[in-house]
CSV table of C-alpha atoms in Angstrom, one decimal:
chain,number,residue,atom,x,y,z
U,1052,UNK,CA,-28.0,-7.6,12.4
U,1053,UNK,CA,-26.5,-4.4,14.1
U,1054,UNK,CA,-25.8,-5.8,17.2
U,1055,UNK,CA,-22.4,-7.7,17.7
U,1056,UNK,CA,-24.2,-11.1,17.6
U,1057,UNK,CA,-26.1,-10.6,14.2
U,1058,UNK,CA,-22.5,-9.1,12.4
U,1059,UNK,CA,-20.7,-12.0,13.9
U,1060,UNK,CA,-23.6,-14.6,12.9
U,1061,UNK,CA,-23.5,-12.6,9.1
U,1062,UNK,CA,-19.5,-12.8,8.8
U,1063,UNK,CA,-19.5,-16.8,9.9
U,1064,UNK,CA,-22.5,-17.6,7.2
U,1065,UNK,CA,-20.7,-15.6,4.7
U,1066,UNK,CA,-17.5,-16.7,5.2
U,1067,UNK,CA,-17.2,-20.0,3.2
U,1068,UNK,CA,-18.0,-17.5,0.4
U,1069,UNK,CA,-15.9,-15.0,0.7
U,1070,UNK,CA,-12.8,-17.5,1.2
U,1071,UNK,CA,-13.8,-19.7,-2.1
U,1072,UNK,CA,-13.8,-15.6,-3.8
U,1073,UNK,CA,-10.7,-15.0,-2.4
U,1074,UNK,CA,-9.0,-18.2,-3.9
U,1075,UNK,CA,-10.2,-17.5,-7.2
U,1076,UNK,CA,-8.8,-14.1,-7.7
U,1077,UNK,CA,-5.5,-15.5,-5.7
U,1078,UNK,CA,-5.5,-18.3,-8.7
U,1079,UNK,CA,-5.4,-15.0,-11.2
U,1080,UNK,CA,-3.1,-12.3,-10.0
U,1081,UNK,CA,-3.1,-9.2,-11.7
U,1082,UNK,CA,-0.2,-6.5,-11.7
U,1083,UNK,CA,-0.6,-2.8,-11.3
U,1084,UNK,CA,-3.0,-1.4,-13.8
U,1085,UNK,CA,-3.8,-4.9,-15.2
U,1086,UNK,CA,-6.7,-6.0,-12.5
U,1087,UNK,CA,-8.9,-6.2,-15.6
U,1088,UNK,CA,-10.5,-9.3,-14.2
U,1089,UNK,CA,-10.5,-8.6,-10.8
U,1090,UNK,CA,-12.4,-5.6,-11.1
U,1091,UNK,CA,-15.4,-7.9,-13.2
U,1092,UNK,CA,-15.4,-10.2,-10.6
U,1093,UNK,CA,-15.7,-7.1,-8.1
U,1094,UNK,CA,-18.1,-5.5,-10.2
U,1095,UNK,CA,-20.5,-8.8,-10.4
U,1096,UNK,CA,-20.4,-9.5,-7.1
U,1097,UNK,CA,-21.4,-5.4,-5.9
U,1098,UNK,CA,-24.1,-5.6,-9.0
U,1099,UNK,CA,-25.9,-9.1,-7.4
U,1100,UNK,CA,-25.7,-6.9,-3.8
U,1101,UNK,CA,-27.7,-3.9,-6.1
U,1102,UNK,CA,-24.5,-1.4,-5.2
U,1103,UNK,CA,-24.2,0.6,-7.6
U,1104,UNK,CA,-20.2,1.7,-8.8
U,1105,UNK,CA,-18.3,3.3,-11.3
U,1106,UNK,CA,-15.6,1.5,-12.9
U,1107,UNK,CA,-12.6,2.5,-14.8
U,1108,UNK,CA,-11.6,5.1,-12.3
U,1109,UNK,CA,-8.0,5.8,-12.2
U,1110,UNK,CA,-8.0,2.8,-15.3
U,1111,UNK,CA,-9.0,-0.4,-13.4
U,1112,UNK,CA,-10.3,1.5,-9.9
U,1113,UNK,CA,-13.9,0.8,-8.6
U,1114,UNK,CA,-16.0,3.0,-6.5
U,1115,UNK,CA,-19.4,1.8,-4.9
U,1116,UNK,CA,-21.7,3.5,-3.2
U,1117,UNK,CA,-24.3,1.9,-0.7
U,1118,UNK,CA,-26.9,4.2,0.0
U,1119,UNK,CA,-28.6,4.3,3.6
U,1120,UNK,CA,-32.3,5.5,3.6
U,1121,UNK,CA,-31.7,8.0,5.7
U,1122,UNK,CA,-29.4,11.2,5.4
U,1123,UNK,CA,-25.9,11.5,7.2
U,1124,UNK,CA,-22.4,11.1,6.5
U,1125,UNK,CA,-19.8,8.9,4.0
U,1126,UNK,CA,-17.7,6.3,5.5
U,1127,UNK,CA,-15.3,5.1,2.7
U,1128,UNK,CA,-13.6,1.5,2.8
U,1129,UNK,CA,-10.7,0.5,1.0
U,1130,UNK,CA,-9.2,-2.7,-0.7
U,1131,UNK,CA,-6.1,-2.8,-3.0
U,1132,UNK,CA,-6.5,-5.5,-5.6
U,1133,UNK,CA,-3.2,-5.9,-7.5
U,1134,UNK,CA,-0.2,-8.9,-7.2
U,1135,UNK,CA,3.1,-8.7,-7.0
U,1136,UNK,CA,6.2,-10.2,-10.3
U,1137,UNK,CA,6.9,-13.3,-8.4
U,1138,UNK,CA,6.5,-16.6,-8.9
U,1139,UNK,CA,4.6,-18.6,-6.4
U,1140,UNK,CA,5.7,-22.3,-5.6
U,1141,UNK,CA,4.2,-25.3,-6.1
U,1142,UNK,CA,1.9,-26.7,-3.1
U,1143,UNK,CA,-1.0,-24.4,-2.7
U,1144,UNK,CA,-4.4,-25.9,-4.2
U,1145,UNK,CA,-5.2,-22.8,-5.5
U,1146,UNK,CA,-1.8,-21.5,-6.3
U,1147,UNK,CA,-1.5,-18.7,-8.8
U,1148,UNK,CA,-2.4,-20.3,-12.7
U,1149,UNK,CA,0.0,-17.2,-14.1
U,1150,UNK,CA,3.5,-17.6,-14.3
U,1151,UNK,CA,5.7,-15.1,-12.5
U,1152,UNK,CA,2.9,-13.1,-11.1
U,1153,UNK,CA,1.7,-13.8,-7.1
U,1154,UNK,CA,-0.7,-12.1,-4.5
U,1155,UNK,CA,2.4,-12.0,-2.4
U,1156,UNK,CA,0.9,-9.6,-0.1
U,1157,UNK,CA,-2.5,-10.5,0.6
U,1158,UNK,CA,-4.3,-8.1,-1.8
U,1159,UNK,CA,-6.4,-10.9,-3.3
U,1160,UNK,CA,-7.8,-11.4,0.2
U,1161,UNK,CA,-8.1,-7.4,1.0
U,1162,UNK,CA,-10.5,-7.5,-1.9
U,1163,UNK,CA,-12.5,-10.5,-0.6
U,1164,UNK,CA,-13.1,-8.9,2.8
U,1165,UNK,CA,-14.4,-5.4,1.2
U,1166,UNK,CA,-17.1,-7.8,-0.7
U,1167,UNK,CA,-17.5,-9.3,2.2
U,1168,UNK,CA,-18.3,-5.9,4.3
U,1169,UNK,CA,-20.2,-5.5,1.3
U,1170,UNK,CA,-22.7,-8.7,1.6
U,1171,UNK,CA,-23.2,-7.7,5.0
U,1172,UNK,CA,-24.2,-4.2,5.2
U,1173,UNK,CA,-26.1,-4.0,1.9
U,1174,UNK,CA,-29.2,-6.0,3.7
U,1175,UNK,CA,-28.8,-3.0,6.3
U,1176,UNK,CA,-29.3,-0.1,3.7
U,1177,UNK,CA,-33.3,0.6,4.9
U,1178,UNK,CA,-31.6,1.2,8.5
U,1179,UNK,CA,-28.8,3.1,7.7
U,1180,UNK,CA,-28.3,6.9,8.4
U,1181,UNK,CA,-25.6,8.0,5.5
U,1182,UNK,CA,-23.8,6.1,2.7
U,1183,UNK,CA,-20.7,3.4,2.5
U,1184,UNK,CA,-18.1,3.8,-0.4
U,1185,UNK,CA,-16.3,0.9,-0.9
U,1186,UNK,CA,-12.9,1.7,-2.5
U,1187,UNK,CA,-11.1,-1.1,-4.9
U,1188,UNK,CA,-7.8,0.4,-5.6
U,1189,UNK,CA,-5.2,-0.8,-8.3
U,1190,UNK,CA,-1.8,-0.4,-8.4
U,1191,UNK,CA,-1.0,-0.4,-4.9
U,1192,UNK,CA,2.1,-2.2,-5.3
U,1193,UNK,CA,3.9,0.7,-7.8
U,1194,UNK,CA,2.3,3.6,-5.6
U,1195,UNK,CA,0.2,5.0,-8.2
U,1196,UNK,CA,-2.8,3.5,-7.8
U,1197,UNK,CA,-4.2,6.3,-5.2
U,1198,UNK,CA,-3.4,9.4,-6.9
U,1199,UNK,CA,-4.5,7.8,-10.0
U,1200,UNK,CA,-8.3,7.2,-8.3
U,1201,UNK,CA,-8.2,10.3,-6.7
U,1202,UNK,CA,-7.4,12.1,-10.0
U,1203,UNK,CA,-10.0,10.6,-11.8
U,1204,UNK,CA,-12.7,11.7,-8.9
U,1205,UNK,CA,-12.8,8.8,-6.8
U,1206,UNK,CA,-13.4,11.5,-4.0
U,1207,UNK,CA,-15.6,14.0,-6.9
U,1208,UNK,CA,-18.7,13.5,-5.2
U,1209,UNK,CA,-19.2,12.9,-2.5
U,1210,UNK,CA,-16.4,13.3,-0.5
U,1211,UNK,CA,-16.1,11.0,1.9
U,1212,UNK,CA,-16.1,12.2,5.5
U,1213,UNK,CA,-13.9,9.5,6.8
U,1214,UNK,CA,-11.9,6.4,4.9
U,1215,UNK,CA,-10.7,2.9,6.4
U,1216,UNK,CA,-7.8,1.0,5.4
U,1217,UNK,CA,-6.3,-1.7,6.6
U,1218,UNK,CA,-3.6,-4.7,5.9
U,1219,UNK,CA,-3.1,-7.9,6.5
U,1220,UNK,CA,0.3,-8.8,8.8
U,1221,UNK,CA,1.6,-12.4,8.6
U,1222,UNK,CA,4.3,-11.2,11.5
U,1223,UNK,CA,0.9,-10.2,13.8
U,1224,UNK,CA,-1.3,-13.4,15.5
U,1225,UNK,CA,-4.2,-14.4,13.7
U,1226,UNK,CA,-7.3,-13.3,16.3
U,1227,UNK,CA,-5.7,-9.7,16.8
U,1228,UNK,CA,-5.3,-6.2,15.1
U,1229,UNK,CA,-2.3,-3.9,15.5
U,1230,UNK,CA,-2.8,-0.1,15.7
U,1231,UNK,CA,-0.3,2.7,15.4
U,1232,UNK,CA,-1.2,5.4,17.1
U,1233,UNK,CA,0.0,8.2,14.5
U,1234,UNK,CA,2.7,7.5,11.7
U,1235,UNK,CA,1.9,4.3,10.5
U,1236,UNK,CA,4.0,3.8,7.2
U,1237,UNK,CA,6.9,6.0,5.5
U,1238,UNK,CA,6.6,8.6,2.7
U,1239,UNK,CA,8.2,7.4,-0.2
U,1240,UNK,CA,10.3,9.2,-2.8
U,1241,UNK,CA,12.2,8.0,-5.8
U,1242,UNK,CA,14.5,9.1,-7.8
U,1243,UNK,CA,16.2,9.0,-11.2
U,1244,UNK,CA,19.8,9.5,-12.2
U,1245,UNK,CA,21.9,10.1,-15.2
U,1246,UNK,CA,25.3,11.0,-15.2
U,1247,UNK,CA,27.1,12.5,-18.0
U,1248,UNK,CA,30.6,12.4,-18.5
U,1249,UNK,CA,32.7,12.2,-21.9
U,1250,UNK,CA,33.2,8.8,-23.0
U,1251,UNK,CA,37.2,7.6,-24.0
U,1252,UNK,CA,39.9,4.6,-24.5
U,1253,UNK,CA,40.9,3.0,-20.8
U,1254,UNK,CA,44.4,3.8,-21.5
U,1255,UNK,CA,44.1,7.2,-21.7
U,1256,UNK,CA,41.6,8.7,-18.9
U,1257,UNK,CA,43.1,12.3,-19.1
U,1258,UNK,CA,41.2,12.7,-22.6
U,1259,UNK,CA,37.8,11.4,-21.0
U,1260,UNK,CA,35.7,12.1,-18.3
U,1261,UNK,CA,35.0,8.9,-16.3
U,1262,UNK,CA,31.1,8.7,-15.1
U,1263,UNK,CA,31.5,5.2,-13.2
U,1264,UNK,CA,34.1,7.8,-10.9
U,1265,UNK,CA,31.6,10.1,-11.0
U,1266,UNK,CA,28.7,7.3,-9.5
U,1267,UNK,CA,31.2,5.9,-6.8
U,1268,UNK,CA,31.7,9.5,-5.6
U,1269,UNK,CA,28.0,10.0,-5.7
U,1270,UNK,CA,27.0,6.4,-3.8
U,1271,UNK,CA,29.7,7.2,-1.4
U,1272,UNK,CA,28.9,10.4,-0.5
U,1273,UNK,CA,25.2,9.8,-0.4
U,1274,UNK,CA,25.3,7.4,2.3
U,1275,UNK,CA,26.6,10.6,4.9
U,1276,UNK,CA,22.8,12.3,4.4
U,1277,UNK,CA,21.3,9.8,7.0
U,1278,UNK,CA,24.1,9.3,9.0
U,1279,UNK,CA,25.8,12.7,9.0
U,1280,UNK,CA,22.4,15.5,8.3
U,1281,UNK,CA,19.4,14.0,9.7
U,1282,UNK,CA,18.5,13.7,13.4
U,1283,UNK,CA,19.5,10.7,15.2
U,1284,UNK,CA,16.0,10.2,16.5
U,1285,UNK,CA,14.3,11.2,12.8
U,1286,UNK,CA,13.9,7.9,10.8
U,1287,UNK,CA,15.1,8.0,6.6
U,1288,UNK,CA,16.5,5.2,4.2
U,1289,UNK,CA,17.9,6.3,1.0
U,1290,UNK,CA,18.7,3.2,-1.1
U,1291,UNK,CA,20.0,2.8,-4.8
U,1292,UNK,CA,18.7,-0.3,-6.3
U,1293,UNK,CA,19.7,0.0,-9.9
U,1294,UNK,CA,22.9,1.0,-11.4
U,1295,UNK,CA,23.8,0.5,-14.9
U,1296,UNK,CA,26.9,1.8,-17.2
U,1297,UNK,CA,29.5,0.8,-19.6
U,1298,UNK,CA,30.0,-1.5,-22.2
U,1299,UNK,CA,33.5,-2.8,-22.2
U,1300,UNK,CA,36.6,-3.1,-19.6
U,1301,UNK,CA,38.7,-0.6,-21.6
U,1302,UNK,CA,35.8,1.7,-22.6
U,1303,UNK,CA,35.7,4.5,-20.4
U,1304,UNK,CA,31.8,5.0,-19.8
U,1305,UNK,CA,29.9,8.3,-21.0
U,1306,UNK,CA,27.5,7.6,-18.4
U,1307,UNK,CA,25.9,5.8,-15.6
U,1308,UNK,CA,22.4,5.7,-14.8
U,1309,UNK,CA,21.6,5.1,-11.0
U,1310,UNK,CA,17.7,4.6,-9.3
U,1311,UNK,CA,16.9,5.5,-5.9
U,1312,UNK,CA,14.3,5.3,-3.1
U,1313,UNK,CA,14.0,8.0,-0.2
U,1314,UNK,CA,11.8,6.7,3.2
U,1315,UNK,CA,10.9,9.1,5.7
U,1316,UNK,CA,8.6,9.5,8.4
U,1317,UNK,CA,8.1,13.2,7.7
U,1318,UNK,CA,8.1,15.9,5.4
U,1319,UNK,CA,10.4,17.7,6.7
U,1320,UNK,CA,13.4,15.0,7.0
U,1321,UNK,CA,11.8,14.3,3.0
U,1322,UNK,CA,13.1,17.6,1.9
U,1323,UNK,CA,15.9,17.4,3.5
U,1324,UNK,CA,17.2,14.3,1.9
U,1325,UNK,CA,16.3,15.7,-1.7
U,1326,UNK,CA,18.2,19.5,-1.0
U,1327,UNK,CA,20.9,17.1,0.4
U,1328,UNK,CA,21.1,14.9,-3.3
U,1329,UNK,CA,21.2,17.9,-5.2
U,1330,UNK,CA,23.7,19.5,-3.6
U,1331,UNK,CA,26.1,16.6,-3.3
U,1332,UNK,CA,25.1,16.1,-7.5
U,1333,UNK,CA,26.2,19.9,-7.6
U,1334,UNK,CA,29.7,19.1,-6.0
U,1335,UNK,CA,30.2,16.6,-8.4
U,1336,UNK,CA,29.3,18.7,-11.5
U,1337,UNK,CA,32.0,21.3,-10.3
U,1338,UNK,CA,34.9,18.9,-9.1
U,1339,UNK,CA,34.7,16.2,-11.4
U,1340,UNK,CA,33.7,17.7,-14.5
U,1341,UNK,CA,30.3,15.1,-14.6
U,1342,UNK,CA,26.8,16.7,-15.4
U,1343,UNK,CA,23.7,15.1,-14.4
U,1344,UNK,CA,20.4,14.8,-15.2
U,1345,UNK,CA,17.8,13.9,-11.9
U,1346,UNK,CA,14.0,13.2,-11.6
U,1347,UNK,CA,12.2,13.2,-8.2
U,1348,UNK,CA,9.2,12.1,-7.8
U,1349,UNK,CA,7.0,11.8,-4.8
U,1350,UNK,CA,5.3,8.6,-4.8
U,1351,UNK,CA,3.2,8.9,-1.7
U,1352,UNK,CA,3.2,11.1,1.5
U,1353,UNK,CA,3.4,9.5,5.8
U,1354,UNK,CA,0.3,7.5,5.9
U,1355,UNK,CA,-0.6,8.7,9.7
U,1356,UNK,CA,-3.9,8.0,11.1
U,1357,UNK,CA,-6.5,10.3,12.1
U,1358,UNK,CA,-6.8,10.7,16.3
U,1359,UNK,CA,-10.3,11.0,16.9
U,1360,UNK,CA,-11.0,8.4,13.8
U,1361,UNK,CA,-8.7,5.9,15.1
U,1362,UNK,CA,-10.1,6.3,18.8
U,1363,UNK,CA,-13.4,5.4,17.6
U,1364,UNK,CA,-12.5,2.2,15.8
U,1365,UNK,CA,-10.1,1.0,18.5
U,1366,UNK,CA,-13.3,0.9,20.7
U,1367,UNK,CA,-15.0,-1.3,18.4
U,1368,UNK,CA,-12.4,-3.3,17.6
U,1369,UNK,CA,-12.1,-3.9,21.4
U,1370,UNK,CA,-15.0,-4.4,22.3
U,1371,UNK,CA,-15.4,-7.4,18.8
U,1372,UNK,CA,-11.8,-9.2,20.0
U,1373,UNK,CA,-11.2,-8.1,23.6
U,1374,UNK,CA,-9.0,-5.3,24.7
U,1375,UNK,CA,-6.0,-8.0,24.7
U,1376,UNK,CA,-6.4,-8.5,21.5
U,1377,UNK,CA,-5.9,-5.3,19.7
U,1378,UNK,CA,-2.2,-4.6,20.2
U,1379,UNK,CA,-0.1,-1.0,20.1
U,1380,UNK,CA,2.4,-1.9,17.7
U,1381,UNK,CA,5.8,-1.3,18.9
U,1382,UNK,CA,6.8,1.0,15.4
U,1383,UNK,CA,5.9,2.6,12.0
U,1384,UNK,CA,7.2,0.5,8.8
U,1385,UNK,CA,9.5,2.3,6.4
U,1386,UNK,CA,7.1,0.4,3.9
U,1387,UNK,CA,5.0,3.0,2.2
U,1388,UNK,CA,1.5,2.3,1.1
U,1389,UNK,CA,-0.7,5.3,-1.3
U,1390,UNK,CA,-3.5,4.9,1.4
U,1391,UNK,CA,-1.7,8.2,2.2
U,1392,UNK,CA,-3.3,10.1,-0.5
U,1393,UNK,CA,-6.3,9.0,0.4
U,1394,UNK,CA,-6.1,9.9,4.1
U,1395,UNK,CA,-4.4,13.4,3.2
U,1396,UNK,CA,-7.5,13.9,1.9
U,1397,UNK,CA,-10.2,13.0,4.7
U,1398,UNK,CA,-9.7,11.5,8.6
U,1399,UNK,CA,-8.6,8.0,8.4
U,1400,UNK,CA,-7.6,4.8,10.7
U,1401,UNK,CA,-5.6,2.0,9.3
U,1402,UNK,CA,-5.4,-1.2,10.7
U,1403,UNK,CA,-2.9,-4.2,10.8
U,1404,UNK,CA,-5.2,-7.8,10.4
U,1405,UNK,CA,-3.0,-10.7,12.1
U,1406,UNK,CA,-2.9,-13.2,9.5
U,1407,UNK,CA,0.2,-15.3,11.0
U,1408,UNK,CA,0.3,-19.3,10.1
U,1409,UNK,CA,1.3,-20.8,13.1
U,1410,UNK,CA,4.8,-22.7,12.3
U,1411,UNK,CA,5.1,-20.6,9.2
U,1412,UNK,CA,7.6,-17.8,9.5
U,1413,UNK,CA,6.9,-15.6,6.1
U,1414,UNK,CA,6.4,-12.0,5.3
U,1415,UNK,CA,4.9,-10.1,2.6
U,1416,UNK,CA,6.6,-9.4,-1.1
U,1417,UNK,CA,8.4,-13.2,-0.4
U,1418,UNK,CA,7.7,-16.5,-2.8
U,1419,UNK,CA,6.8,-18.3,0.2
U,1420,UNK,CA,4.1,-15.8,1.8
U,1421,UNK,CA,1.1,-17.0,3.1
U,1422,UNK,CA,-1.6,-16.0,4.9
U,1423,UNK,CA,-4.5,-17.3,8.1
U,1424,UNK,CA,-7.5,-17.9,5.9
U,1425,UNK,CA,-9.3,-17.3,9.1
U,1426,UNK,CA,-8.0,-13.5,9.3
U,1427,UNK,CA,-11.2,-12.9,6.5
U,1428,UNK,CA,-13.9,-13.2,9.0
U,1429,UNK,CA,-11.8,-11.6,11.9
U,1430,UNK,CA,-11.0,-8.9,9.3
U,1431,UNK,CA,-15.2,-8.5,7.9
U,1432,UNK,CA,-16.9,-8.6,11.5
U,1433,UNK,CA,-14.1,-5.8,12.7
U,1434,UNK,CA,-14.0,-3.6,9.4
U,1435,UNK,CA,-18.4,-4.1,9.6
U,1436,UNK,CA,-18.5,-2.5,12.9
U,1437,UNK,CA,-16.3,0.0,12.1
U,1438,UNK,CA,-18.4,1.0,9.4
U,1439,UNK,CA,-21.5,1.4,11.4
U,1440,UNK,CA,-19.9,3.0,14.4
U,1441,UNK,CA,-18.9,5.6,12.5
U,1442,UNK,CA,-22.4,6.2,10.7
U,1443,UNK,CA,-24.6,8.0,13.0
């Protein structure tokens, strides 16, 4: 079953399978953290295959190891598992049975192909020179589930000598793969704001010290760090999505409480950005009286593939689609995704999986996402050879 022809006859036998799997844990989305029941179904499904895995690591993360009779390296394989807080419409035969929560962004499916790679290499073991980890992340969607697999010794032993990732991309053709050939998605930063002024009566400001004042200042002025201190040609978004403060209209407020995310494509621009908040914060501490209290936190580095890694799997892929088929894509996303910890830690290629409906314009993280059901045996037969290309 090595050759092309046996993985593409393996993926097409298992593929009913697979897709009936991936409906069921579509039907029962679990948030960050939560995928209690995803990881069972996980777990049964690597136990009937005789992989053996540890579960619970990082709280809900799986690791499986398939042995190969023979010694030689560890090729890791990654699926994220969690959904997203949004309610998903009415229509779908197997649309999500849990209020408010949705696999917006194709994570159920992610999960279904890994089993899949799964069913088809683990007839394969007496053959193979080296071992597979499979990788079941949670908690991809807050971008904590990495570091928290990672602490708990995902990587303890072994280490893996390479890892692949991948994602599904409704914008993409179903029937090809997108490659970036080094940044692929943007570090992400966040960052937490209180600002402390002294609280008063609206009719007589000189006696307080006005913190909404204090926030405008600080919005306004934080919009000159991208346009006004980083490089044209660098790439950063800094955006506040929460702001919150005051009680009444003649209530001067005591404080404002503001939450930010920081996007770059490097560490460099990264620090920049945060040396640039604090200063500004600073400058509003002296001139307007307003002390502050700030948490940063670094919530995943660039996610950039590995040259000689990536190389190897765009042959394969190639040579499973067609060369026209597997598509340089034009730019990095300022989306993040904690696949970043993992390849920080070993070589690593990332792939984009065209799932596009045709007729259906969508994209992930929206109500009305959707994705090419026949992207999971594209994805298996692809993500299969992969696997074995880069085992000796």
């Amino acid at each position: 079953m090595t050759t092309h022809e046996g993985i593409t006859q393996a993926a097409d036998r298992l593929t009913d399978e697979i897709v009936a799997l991936r409906r069921k844990i579509h039907e029962h989305p679990e948030l960050a953290f939560e995928e209690q029941n995803t990881a069972a179904r996980v777990e049964e499904h690597l136990r009937k295959l005789d992989i053996a895995c540890r579960t619970g690591v990082g709280k809900t993360g799986i690791v499986a190891l398939l042995e190969g009779a023979r010694p030689g390296p560890t090729i890791a394989i990654r699926a994220d598992m969690d959904a997203l807080p949004i309610t998903e419409p009415a229509g779908l035969s197997f649309a999500s049975k849990v209020p408010g929560k949705m696999h917006a962004c194709g994570h159920d499916a992610h999960t279904a192909i890994v089993l899949g790679v799964a069913s088809m290499l683990a007839p394969l073991r007496a053959k193979l020179a080296g071992r597979v980890m499979f990788v079941f992340q949670p908690a991809e969607e807050t971008l904590s589930g990495a570091a928290a697999m990672l602490e708990a010794g995902a990587f303890a032993d072994p280490i893996p000598d390479a890892i692949l990732g991948f994602h599904n991309w409704p914008q993409l053709r179903t029937g090809t793969v997108g490659w970036h050939p080094d940044a692929v998605m943007a570090s992400s930063d966040a960052f937490d704001l209180a600002l402390k002024g002294v609280g008063g009566h609206g009719a007589h400001p000189h006696l307080a010290v006005d913190s909404i004042v204090g926030a405008a200042q600080f919005v306004t002025q934080l919009q000159t760090i991208v346009s006004r201190e980083i490089a044209p040609i660098a790439s950063a978004v800094v955006s506040i999505g929460r702001i919150a403060g005051g009680t009444a209209r003649n209530i001067i407020a005591p404080s404002v409480e503001l939450s930010a995310s920081v996007r770059t494509l490097d560490a460099d621009t990264a620090a920049r950005v945060e040396a640039a908040v604090r200063r500004i914060l600073e400058g509003i501490k002296i001139g307007m009286r307003i002390d502050y209290e700030l948490k940063w936190t670094k919530l995943t580095p660039v996610l950039r593939n590995d040259r000689a890694t990536m190389t190897r799997v765009l042959e394969i892929a190639r040579d499973t689609l067609g060369p026209a088929n597997v598509v340089e894509m034009p730019s990095p996303s300022m989306g993040s995704e904690d696949f970043a910890w993992f390849a920080e830690r070993v070589p690593s290629a990332h792939l984009r999986i065209g799932s596009k409906i045709d007729g259906h314009d969508t994209a992930i993280h929206r109500a009305d996402y959707q994705l090419n059901e026949q992207m999971i045996p594209l994805a298996m037969k692809v993500m299969t050879r992969a696997v074995l290309g880069l085992l000796p």
